[in-house]
Structure formats: structure tokens, C-alpha cells
């Protein structure tokens, strides 16, 4: 069985919580919370502490299974019906992320290339990434997420005198209603971190890795929003579609590196692709859990093409995604915040069979676990 270290789970948590969120969620937060937009990240993070705690409790009951397996093994019929709902949610998340990164690449890097061609090229990359399994995604995460964090830590040194702390005044008189509305928008993206326990075995999803990943992702987002406010300014920040890209454009390292944003983009785009590869892997694994004989490698392409079509059918332009998050947060709260509580109350591991066989109880326990895992020996395989 594939084992993951604490560092790898922490980096995966940062990837899911912060990568897509930093694209244009800071602008929505600043539009409502003004100079206290960084508070929205902390409020949303506090709300997410509850489902993470519940997911850790479920993990103690099913140490050798992920949450998808736990749902199906506890309730074969109703569990598959619930997985079909989660399959639709994961598919919409993948379509949303694909549309966001496609539009970002077209606006910033390839303005003359047709958007359908850009999306197909991205989809081809994601398919091969998802076919490699969770181990491939984890290895890519270990490369790009630390580089992204290191780039963030060096940004304050480069900006220097460009940061104006006067834009944060008054410090202690926030608009509570605005902070709540901004936190609602942030929560719709930051809740993606709850996809992690659905595909990671309980023995790998330890409390230390879960909480440290959540804390690191929250601190990362707070620093990004703070830098955007200090450098760009709240009035301009709230009117941008890609505030993190505009923040990178302000980076200038002497006259020879005035396009330092290209270096930052070279790190950010692969990180976003890794997150979308995780989305595609989750969808394919959900289909496999619903239909045990299904070969995961064979369903990656159809699922990816379905997400490609949905990205254009559901969102005709980036403005619709910008406005869609208000309603989408309701879905995320229902299934990623409240539903874990319901699963915690309902999911129970099956009791051991008593007597009635020549095999030792330990061997029967191992056979039952293999049957529940679909006969697989490695978590990295679909």
C-alpha cells in the first residue's frame, strides 16, 4: 500500500486550498471587505476547521480506506447514490478550474491562440498526469508548491518601498458585513481542501499533516492578499480579474529583470495544472469506486473530455465564473462542511464475522479489506 509522508500531505493541502483561490478570489474579498480583505481568509479557515476535524474522526474508523471506499463499503446502494452526487460536484470543480486556467493562459500568455486549442492542450497534459496516479501528482506537488511558497517569501524583499501600510487603516474598525460576504466567496474556493480525505487513506491522513497543511495554506493566502493590498491598493484590487498576476507584474529586479512576472508565471501555471490533475484524478477514482470492475486508466479520457465540454457549456466567459461563486459556495458548504458531520454519524466499519470457517480471523480480515479495496495493492493506481 502506497504510503505518503507528512510533508507530502501538507503540500497537497496547500495545493488544494491556495492554488486556484489566489487567481481571482482576493479581488472578490477586497470588493466587500475593503482594507480588511485578509481577514476573510482567516474566517473561512476557521469554518473549515470543523469538517477537517470530522474527517479525522472518520479516518480513525477506516484507517485502511479512503472516504470514498468507506461510503461504499458501509452502504453499497445508498453510498453509490451519494457518490454520484459527489461525482457531479467534482466534475463542476474540474470544469470551473479548467475554464479559469484556460482564460488566464489566453489573456496573459497566448492571446492569439483560440481558446478551444488552449483548453485541449491543457486537457492533454492533465490526462497523462491523472493516468500516472496520485504518486505522480504528489511528486509534482513536491516540486512546484515549495517553489511557489519560496517565491512568496521573497516578494516582500523585492517590493520594499512599494508597500504602503496606510491603505490598511483603520486597522481595528472592519466592516463586519463586508468581511462575512468576502469570507463567503473565499470559502467557495478554499473548501477544495476537503477533497483530500476522499482519496487519501486514513492511515496517511494524520492529524498533524491535515492541520499543518490547512494552517500553511491559510497563511499563504493571507500573505498574498496582504501584499496585493499593500502594493496594488484596495480600489484597484477590487476591480481586477487576476490580482495575483497583476501583483507579479509589479515585481522588478533591476533594469535587466523588469519582466520578473514571467518567472513567477512559470512556477504558478504548473502549480495550477497540478491542482487540476488532482481534480481529474478524484473524478476518475470516484467512478472506479462506484463501479469496482472499471479500469481507472480507461475512464480518464472520457471523464476529461466531459469536463472539457462542461467548462464551455457551464461558463461562457470568466465573468460568469466570477459571479457563480456566490451560489456555488452553498453547494460547497452543504457537501464539504455539513455532509462530513452526517457521514461521521452514519459510517461504521463492518463487524468481524464470528466462527464458520477454517481460516484464522486475521486472514479473513485481510481478505475482506482486499475485497473492499477492489483488489488493489497500491493507492497510486486507478
Short mmCIF file of C-alpha atoms in Angstrom, two decimals:
data_model
loop_
_atom_site.label_atom_id
_atom_site.label_comp_id
_atom_site.label_asym_id
_atom_site.label_seq_id
_atom_site.Cartn_x
_atom_site.Cartn_y
_atom_site.Cartn_z
CA UNK A 1 0.00 0.00 0.00
CA UNK A 2 1.37 3.39 -1.01
CA UNK A 3 2.50 5.45 1.96
CA UNK A 4 2.80 9.24 1.98
CA UNK A 5 4.85 11.35 4.34
CA UNK A 6 3.55 14.22 6.42
CA UNK A 7 5.37 16.70 4.19
CA UNK A 8 3.61 15.37 1.09
CA UNK A 9 0.14 15.60 2.65
CA UNK A 10 0.88 19.12 3.87
CA UNK A 11 1.91 20.22 0.37
CA UNK A 12 -1.21 18.64 -1.10
CA UNK A 13 -3.34 20.58 1.37
CA UNK A 14 -1.62 23.84 0.40
CA UNK A 15 -2.10 22.99 -3.28
CA UNK A 16 -5.83 22.37 -2.96
CA UNK A 17 -6.56 25.29 -0.65
CA UNK A 18 -4.42 28.07 -2.11
CA UNK A 19 -3.62 27.47 -5.79
CA UNK A 20 -6.91 28.24 -7.56
CA UNK A 21 -8.02 30.53 -4.73
CA UNK A 22 -5.29 33.07 -5.38
CA UNK A 23 -6.28 33.56 -9.04
CA UNK A 24 -9.19 35.98 -8.54
CA UNK A 25 -10.75 35.33 -5.11
CA UNK A 26 -8.66 38.12 -3.48
CA UNK A 27 -10.37 40.65 -5.74
CA UNK A 28 -13.80 39.45 -4.63
CA UNK A 29 -12.75 39.59 -0.99
CA UNK A 30 -11.42 43.15 -1.39
CA UNK A 31 -14.62 44.21 -3.14
CA UNK A 32 -16.62 43.50 0.04
CA UNK A 33 -14.15 43.67 2.95
CA UNK A 34 -12.07 46.58 1.58
CA UNK A 35 -8.84 47.01 3.55
CA UNK A 36 -9.70 44.04 5.80
CA UNK A 37 -9.81 41.53 2.94
CA UNK A 38 -7.09 39.43 4.58
CA UNK A 39 -9.49 38.70 7.42
CA UNK A 40 -11.73 36.79 5.02
CA UNK A 41 -9.08 34.07 4.62
CA UNK A 42 -8.92 33.55 8.37
CA UNK A 43 -12.70 33.46 8.80
CA UNK A 44 -13.10 30.89 6.02
CA UNK A 45 -10.24 28.85 7.52
CA UNK A 46 -11.96 28.77 10.92
CA UNK A 47 -15.13 27.41 9.31
CA UNK A 48 -13.12 24.69 7.54
CA UNK A 49 -11.64 23.53 10.84
CA UNK A 50 -14.94 21.80 11.67
CA UNK A 51 -15.15 19.43 8.65
CA UNK A 52 -11.41 18.70 8.87
CA UNK A 53 -11.87 17.62 12.47
CA UNK A 54 -14.79 15.38 11.46
CA UNK A 55 -12.81 13.89 8.57
CA UNK A 56 -10.05 12.99 11.03
CA UNK A 57 -12.60 11.23 13.23
CA UNK A 58 -13.89 9.24 10.26
CA UNK A 59 -10.30 8.38 9.34
CA UNK A 60 -9.84 6.67 12.72
CA UNK A 61 -12.69 4.28 11.91
CA UNK A 62 -11.37 3.40 8.44
CA UNK A 63 -7.55 3.52 8.60
CA UNK A 64 -7.12 1.30 5.51
CA UNK A 65 -9.70 3.04 3.33
CA UNK A 66 -10.30 6.47 1.87
CA UNK A 67 -13.64 8.16 2.39
CA UNK A 68 -14.99 7.02 -0.98
CA UNK A 69 -14.32 3.40 -0.05
CA UNK A 70 -15.76 3.91 3.42
CA UNK A 71 -19.03 5.23 2.00
CA UNK A 72 -19.43 2.34 -0.46
CA UNK A 73 -18.41 -0.39 1.99
CA UNK A 74 -20.82 0.87 4.67
CA UNK A 75 -23.82 1.43 2.37
CA UNK A 76 -23.40 -0.27 -1.04
CA UNK A 77 -26.57 1.18 -2.64
CA UNK A 78 -27.11 4.49 -0.87
CA UNK A 79 -23.36 5.05 -0.81
CA UNK A 80 -23.12 4.79 -4.59
CA UNK A 81 -26.02 7.20 -4.93
CA UNK A 82 -24.17 9.69 -2.72
CA UNK A 83 -21.01 9.19 -4.76
CA UNK A 84 -22.94 10.05 -7.90
CA UNK A 85 -23.78 13.42 -6.33
CA UNK A 86 -20.16 13.97 -5.35
CA UNK A 87 -19.16 12.98 -8.89
CA UNK A 88 -21.21 15.86 -10.27
CA UNK A 89 -19.66 18.25 -7.73
CA UNK A 90 -16.13 17.14 -8.58
CA UNK A 91 -16.91 17.48 -12.27
CA UNK A 92 -18.12 21.07 -11.84
CA UNK A 93 -14.99 21.90 -9.82
CA UNK A 94 -12.83 20.49 -12.60
CA UNK A 95 -14.77 22.39 -15.29
CA UNK A 96 -14.50 25.62 -13.27
CA UNK A 97 -10.76 25.25 -12.76
CA UNK A 98 -10.18 24.32 -16.40
CA UNK A 99 -12.08 27.40 -17.56
CA UNK A 100 -10.15 29.64 -15.17
CA UNK A 101 -6.70 28.45 -16.18
CA UNK A 102 -7.61 28.45 -19.89
CA UNK A 103 -8.74 32.05 -19.76
CA UNK A 104 -5.71 33.03 -17.67
CA UNK A 105 -3.29 31.47 -20.17
CA UNK A 106 -5.06 33.11 -23.11
CA UNK A 107 -5.09 36.57 -21.53
CA UNK A 108 -1.54 36.55 -20.20
CA UNK A 109 0.48 34.25 -22.49
CA UNK A 110 -1.33 33.23 -25.71
CA UNK A 111 -3.77 36.00 -26.73
CA UNK A 112 -3.81 34.98 -30.43
CA UNK A 113 -4.41 31.24 -29.87
CA UNK A 114 -8.04 30.00 -29.98
CA UNK A 115 -9.31 29.24 -26.53
CA UNK A 116 -10.52 25.74 -27.54
CA UNK A 117 -6.98 24.84 -28.62
CA UNK A 118 -5.51 26.08 -25.35
CA UNK A 119 -8.06 24.08 -23.39
CA UNK A 120 -7.33 20.90 -25.38
CA UNK A 121 -3.58 21.25 -24.81
CA UNK A 122 -4.17 21.69 -21.08
CA UNK A 123 -6.54 18.72 -21.04
CA UNK A 124 -3.95 16.52 -22.75
CA UNK A 125 -1.46 17.38 -20.02
CA UNK A 126 -3.98 16.68 -17.27
CA UNK A 127 -4.95 13.28 -18.70
CA UNK A 128 -1.39 11.98 -18.67
CA UNK A 129 -0.96 13.43 -15.19
CA UNK A 130 -4.07 11.68 -13.84
CA UNK A 131 -3.13 8.38 -15.52
CA UNK A 132 0.09 8.42 -13.54
CA UNK A 133 -1.93 8.21 -10.34
CA UNK A 134 -1.74 10.06 -7.08
CA UNK A 135 2.01 9.39 -6.78
CA UNK A 136 2.69 11.44 -9.92
CA UNK A 137 0.60 14.31 -8.61
CA UNK A 138 2.33 14.17 -5.23
CA UNK A 139 5.76 14.23 -6.88
CA UNK A 140 4.81 17.30 -8.93
CA UNK A 141 3.43 18.94 -5.81
CA UNK A 142 6.75 18.42 -4.03
CA UNK A 143 8.47 20.32 -6.82
CA UNK A 144 6.21 23.28 -7.55
CA UNK A 145 4.46 24.10 -4.25
CA UNK A 146 7.72 24.72 -2.30
CA UNK A 147 8.96 26.91 -5.15
CA UNK A 148 5.71 28.86 -5.08
CA UNK A 149 5.99 29.35 -1.32
CA UNK A 150 9.63 30.39 -1.63
CA UNK A 151 8.70 32.94 -4.30
CA UNK A 152 6.08 34.42 -1.99
CA UNK A 153 8.57 34.75 0.85
CA UNK A 154 10.97 36.69 -1.37
CA UNK A 155 8.30 39.08 -2.69
CA UNK A 156 8.34 41.47 0.33
CA UNK A 157 12.09 41.87 -0.10
CA UNK A 158 11.66 42.82 -3.76
CA UNK A 159 8.73 45.18 -3.27
CA UNK A 160 10.39 47.07 -0.43
CA UNK A 161 9.29 50.72 -0.56
CA UNK A 162 6.36 49.96 -2.90
CA UNK A 163 4.30 48.70 0.04
CA UNK A 164 2.06 51.35 1.59
CA UNK A 165 0.74 50.29 5.00
CA UNK A 166 -1.52 53.32 5.16
CA UNK A 167 -4.06 51.51 2.93
CA UNK A 168 -4.89 49.18 5.85
CA UNK A 169 -6.19 51.98 8.08
CA UNK A 170 -8.36 51.96 10.10
CA UNK A 171 -6.95 48.69 11.38
CA UNK A 172 -9.47 47.85 14.12
CA UNK A 173 -12.75 49.04 12.58
CA UNK A 174 -13.72 46.44 9.97
CA UNK A 175 -17.00 46.25 8.11
CA UNK A 176 -18.31 43.02 9.65
CA UNK A 177 -20.92 42.51 6.96
CA UNK A 178 -18.35 43.03 4.24
CA UNK A 179 -15.91 40.61 5.88
CA UNK A 180 -18.65 37.96 6.08
CA UNK A 181 -19.54 38.40 2.39
CA UNK A 182 -15.89 38.25 1.40
CA UNK A 183 -15.38 35.14 3.53
CA UNK A 184 -18.32 33.52 1.74
CA UNK A 185 -16.52 33.97 -1.59
CA UNK A 186 -13.25 32.71 -0.17
CA UNK A 187 -14.89 29.65 1.34
CA UNK A 188 -16.15 28.54 -2.08
CA UNK A 189 -12.54 28.07 -3.24
CA UNK A 190 -10.75 27.17 -0.01
CA UNK A 191 -13.18 24.29 0.63
CA UNK A 192 -11.40 22.33 -2.13
CA UNK A 193 -9.04 21.11 0.60
CA UNK A 194 -11.84 18.78 1.72
CA UNK A 195 -11.30 16.68 -1.41
CA UNK A 196 -8.11 15.33 0.15
CA UNK A 197 -9.64 12.82 2.63
CA UNK A 198 -11.80 11.41 -0.18
CA UNK A 199 -8.75 9.92 -1.94
CA UNK A 200 -6.11 9.55 0.81
CA UNK A 201 -6.12 6.51 3.07
CA UNK A 202 -6.95 7.12 6.70
CA UNK A 203 -3.51 5.98 7.88
CA UNK A 204 -1.90 8.65 5.66
CA UNK A 205 -4.30 11.46 6.56
CA UNK A 206 -2.87 12.11 10.01
CA UNK A 207 -3.96 14.99 12.28
CA UNK A 208 -0.54 16.60 12.07
CA UNK A 209 -0.48 16.66 8.27
CA UNK A 210 -4.12 17.79 7.99
CA UNK A 211 -3.82 20.71 10.41
CA UNK A 212 -0.38 21.79 9.26
CA UNK A 213 -1.49 21.80 5.60
CA UNK A 214 -4.59 23.82 6.47
CA UNK A 215 -2.55 26.32 8.51
CA UNK A 216 0.15 26.70 5.86
CA UNK A 217 -2.40 27.25 3.08
CA UNK A 218 -4.23 29.85 5.16
CA UNK A 219 -1.04 31.77 5.98
CA UNK A 220 -0.07 31.67 2.30
CA UNK A 221 -3.41 33.19 1.25
CA UNK A 222 -3.28 35.85 3.97
CA UNK A 223 0.16 36.96 2.81
CA UNK A 224 -0.91 37.06 -0.84
CA UNK A 225 -3.97 39.20 -0.07
CA UNK A 226 -1.92 41.49 2.17
CA UNK A 227 0.74 42.01 -0.50
CA UNK A 228 -1.93 42.72 -3.10
CA UNK A 229 -3.49 45.35 -0.86
CA UNK A 230 -0.19 46.99 0.07
CA UNK A 231 1.22 47.11 -3.46
CA UNK A 232 -1.78 47.46 -5.78
CA UNK A 233 -4.20 49.22 -3.43
CA UNK A 234 -7.73 48.27 -2.43
CA UNK A 235 -9.62 50.42 -5.02
CA UNK A 236 -7.71 48.86 -7.93
CA UNK A 237 -7.53 45.39 -6.40
CA UNK A 238 -11.31 45.08 -6.15
CA UNK A 239 -11.67 45.72 -9.91
CA UNK A 240 -9.18 43.17 -11.19
CA UNK A 241 -9.93 39.70 -12.54
CA UNK A 242 -6.39 38.39 -11.93
CA UNK A 243 -4.97 40.29 -8.93
CA UNK A 244 -2.18 37.78 -8.31
CA UNK A 245 -0.96 38.19 -11.90
CA UNK A 246 -1.07 41.99 -11.59
CA UNK A 247 0.85 41.67 -8.32
CA UNK A 248 3.56 39.66 -10.10
CA UNK A 249 3.77 42.30 -12.82
CA UNK A 250 4.81 44.84 -10.20
CA UNK A 251 7.95 42.83 -9.48
CA UNK A 252 11.09 44.41 -10.89
CA UNK A 253 14.59 43.21 -10.07
CA UNK A 254 16.89 45.87 -11.55
CA UNK A 255 16.53 47.03 -15.15
CA UNK A 256 17.51 43.63 -16.54
CA UNK A 257 14.67 41.70 -14.88
CA UNK A 258 11.74 44.04 -15.32
CA UNK A 259 9.63 41.08 -16.55
CA UNK A 260 10.07 39.06 -13.39
CA UNK A 261 6.40 38.12 -13.70
CA UNK A 262 7.35 35.60 -16.40
CA UNK A 263 9.42 33.71 -13.86
CA UNK A 264 6.56 33.77 -11.36
CA UNK A 265 4.14 32.60 -14.06
CA UNK A 266 6.47 29.75 -14.95
CA UNK A 267 6.00 28.50 -11.38
CA UNK A 268 2.33 29.35 -10.94
CA UNK A 269 0.92 27.73 -14.10
CA UNK A 270 2.40 24.25 -13.41
CA UNK A 271 1.08 24.50 -9.86
CA UNK A 272 -2.42 25.23 -11.17
CA UNK A 273 -2.11 22.33 -13.62
CA UNK A 274 -1.14 20.01 -10.78
CA UNK A 275 -4.24 21.01 -8.87
CA UNK A 276 -6.42 20.34 -11.90
CA UNK A 277 -4.70 16.99 -12.38
CA UNK A 278 -5.75 16.15 -8.83
CA UNK A 279 -9.33 17.15 -9.71
CA UNK A 280 -9.34 14.78 -12.69
CA UNK A 281 -7.85 12.01 -10.59
CA UNK A 282 -10.58 12.44 -7.97
CA UNK A 283 -13.32 12.20 -10.62
CA UNK A 284 -11.80 9.06 -12.16
CA UNK A 285 -11.34 7.45 -8.74
CA UNK A 286 -14.96 8.22 -7.82
CA UNK A 287 -16.17 6.43 -10.97
CA UNK A 288 -13.95 3.48 -10.10
CA UNK A 289 -15.35 3.30 -6.56
CA UNK A 290 -18.90 3.36 -7.91
CA UNK A 291 -18.19 0.58 -10.42
CA UNK A 292 -15.50 -1.67 -8.94
CA UNK A 293 -14.60 -3.58 -12.17
CA UNK A 294 -13.96 -0.29 -14.02
CA UNK A 295 -10.39 0.36 -15.14
CA UNK A 296 -9.37 3.80 -13.97
CA UNK A 297 -6.91 4.40 -16.82
CA UNK A 298 -9.61 3.82 -19.41
CA UNK A 299 -12.07 6.31 -17.92
CA UNK A 300 -9.65 9.22 -17.55
CA UNK A 301 -10.02 10.31 -21.18
CA UNK A 302 -13.87 10.20 -21.27
CA UNK A 303 -14.07 12.00 -17.93
CA UNK A 304 -11.57 14.62 -19.08
CA UNK A 305 -13.46 15.24 -22.32
CA UNK A 306 -16.70 15.54 -20.36
CA UNK A 307 -15.10 18.16 -18.11
CA UNK A 308 -13.77 19.93 -21.20
CA UNK A 309 -17.27 20.18 -22.68
CA UNK A 310 -18.78 21.25 -19.35
CA UNK A 311 -16.21 24.04 -18.97
CA UNK A 312 -17.64 25.75 -22.06
CA UNK A 313 -21.28 24.78 -21.52
CA UNK A 314 -21.45 25.98 -17.91
CA UNK A 315 -19.24 29.07 -18.23
CA UNK A 316 -19.23 31.05 -21.45
CA UNK A 317 -16.77 33.61 -20.05
CA UNK A 318 -14.77 34.42 -16.96
CA UNK A 319 -17.39 36.87 -15.69
CA UNK A 320 -19.84 34.03 -15.14
CA UNK A 321 -17.30 32.19 -13.00
CA UNK A 322 -16.72 35.39 -11.05
CA UNK A 323 -20.45 35.65 -10.27
CA UNK A 324 -21.05 31.90 -9.97
CA UNK A 325 -19.08 31.54 -6.75
CA UNK A 326 -21.85 33.17 -4.66
CA UNK A 327 -24.27 30.32 -5.38
CA UNK A 328 -21.57 27.66 -5.64
CA UNK A 329 -20.48 28.27 -2.04
CA UNK A 330 -23.89 26.99 -0.91
CA UNK A 331 -23.14 23.64 -2.56
CA UNK A 332 -19.65 23.52 -1.07
CA UNK A 333 -20.98 24.24 2.41
CA UNK A 334 -23.66 21.54 2.10
CA UNK A 335 -21.39 18.73 0.87
CA UNK A 336 -17.95 19.69 2.19
CA UNK A 337 -18.87 21.29 5.54
CA UNK A 338 -22.17 19.79 6.70
CA UNK A 339 -22.13 16.40 4.95
CA UNK A 340 -18.98 15.19 6.78
CA UNK A 341 -20.95 15.50 10.03
CA UNK A 342 -23.68 13.28 8.57
CA UNK A 343 -21.12 10.76 7.36
CA UNK A 344 -19.49 10.75 10.79
CA UNK A 345 -22.82 9.78 12.35
CA UNK A 346 -23.68 7.11 9.76
CA UNK A 347 -20.44 5.46 8.69
CA UNK A 348 -19.45 2.48 10.79
CA UNK A 349 -16.93 -0.25 9.94
CA UNK A 350 -18.40 -3.70 9.49
CA UNK A 351 -18.10 -6.05 12.42
CA UNK A 352 -15.84 -9.09 12.23
CA UNK A 353 -17.51 -12.35 11.27
CA UNK A 354 -17.62 -14.87 14.09
CA UNK A 355 -16.81 -18.56 13.50
CA UNK A 356 -17.89 -20.51 10.43
CA UNK A 357 -14.55 -21.18 8.72
CA UNK A 358 -11.13 -22.77 8.89
CA UNK A 359 -9.27 -19.54 8.13
CA UNK A 360 -7.89 -17.53 11.03
CA UNK A 361 -9.72 -14.32 11.83
CA UNK A 362 -6.68 -12.23 10.84
CA UNK A 363 -6.61 -13.81 7.38
CA UNK A 364 -10.35 -13.26 6.91
CA UNK A 365 -9.89 -9.65 7.97
CA UNK A 366 -7.18 -9.20 5.33
CA UNK A 367 -9.36 -10.78 2.64
CA UNK A 368 -12.28 -8.51 3.47
CA UNK A 369 -10.04 -5.46 3.29
CA UNK A 370 -8.73 -6.56 -0.11
CA UNK A 371 -12.28 -7.01 -1.36
CA UNK A 372 -13.26 -3.56 -0.10
CA UNK A 373 -10.19 -2.06 -1.79
CA UNK A 374 -11.22 -3.57 -5.10
CA UNK A 375 -8.28 -5.96 -5.16
CA UNK A 376 -5.76 -3.10 -5.49
CA UNK A 377 -2.42 -3.12 -3.74
CA UNK A 378 -1.33 0.44 -4.41
CA UNK A 379 -3.21 3.65 -3.82
CA UNK A 380 -1.32 5.29 -6.67
CA UNK A 381 -3.12 3.17 -9.30
CA UNK A 382 -6.52 3.94 -10.72
#
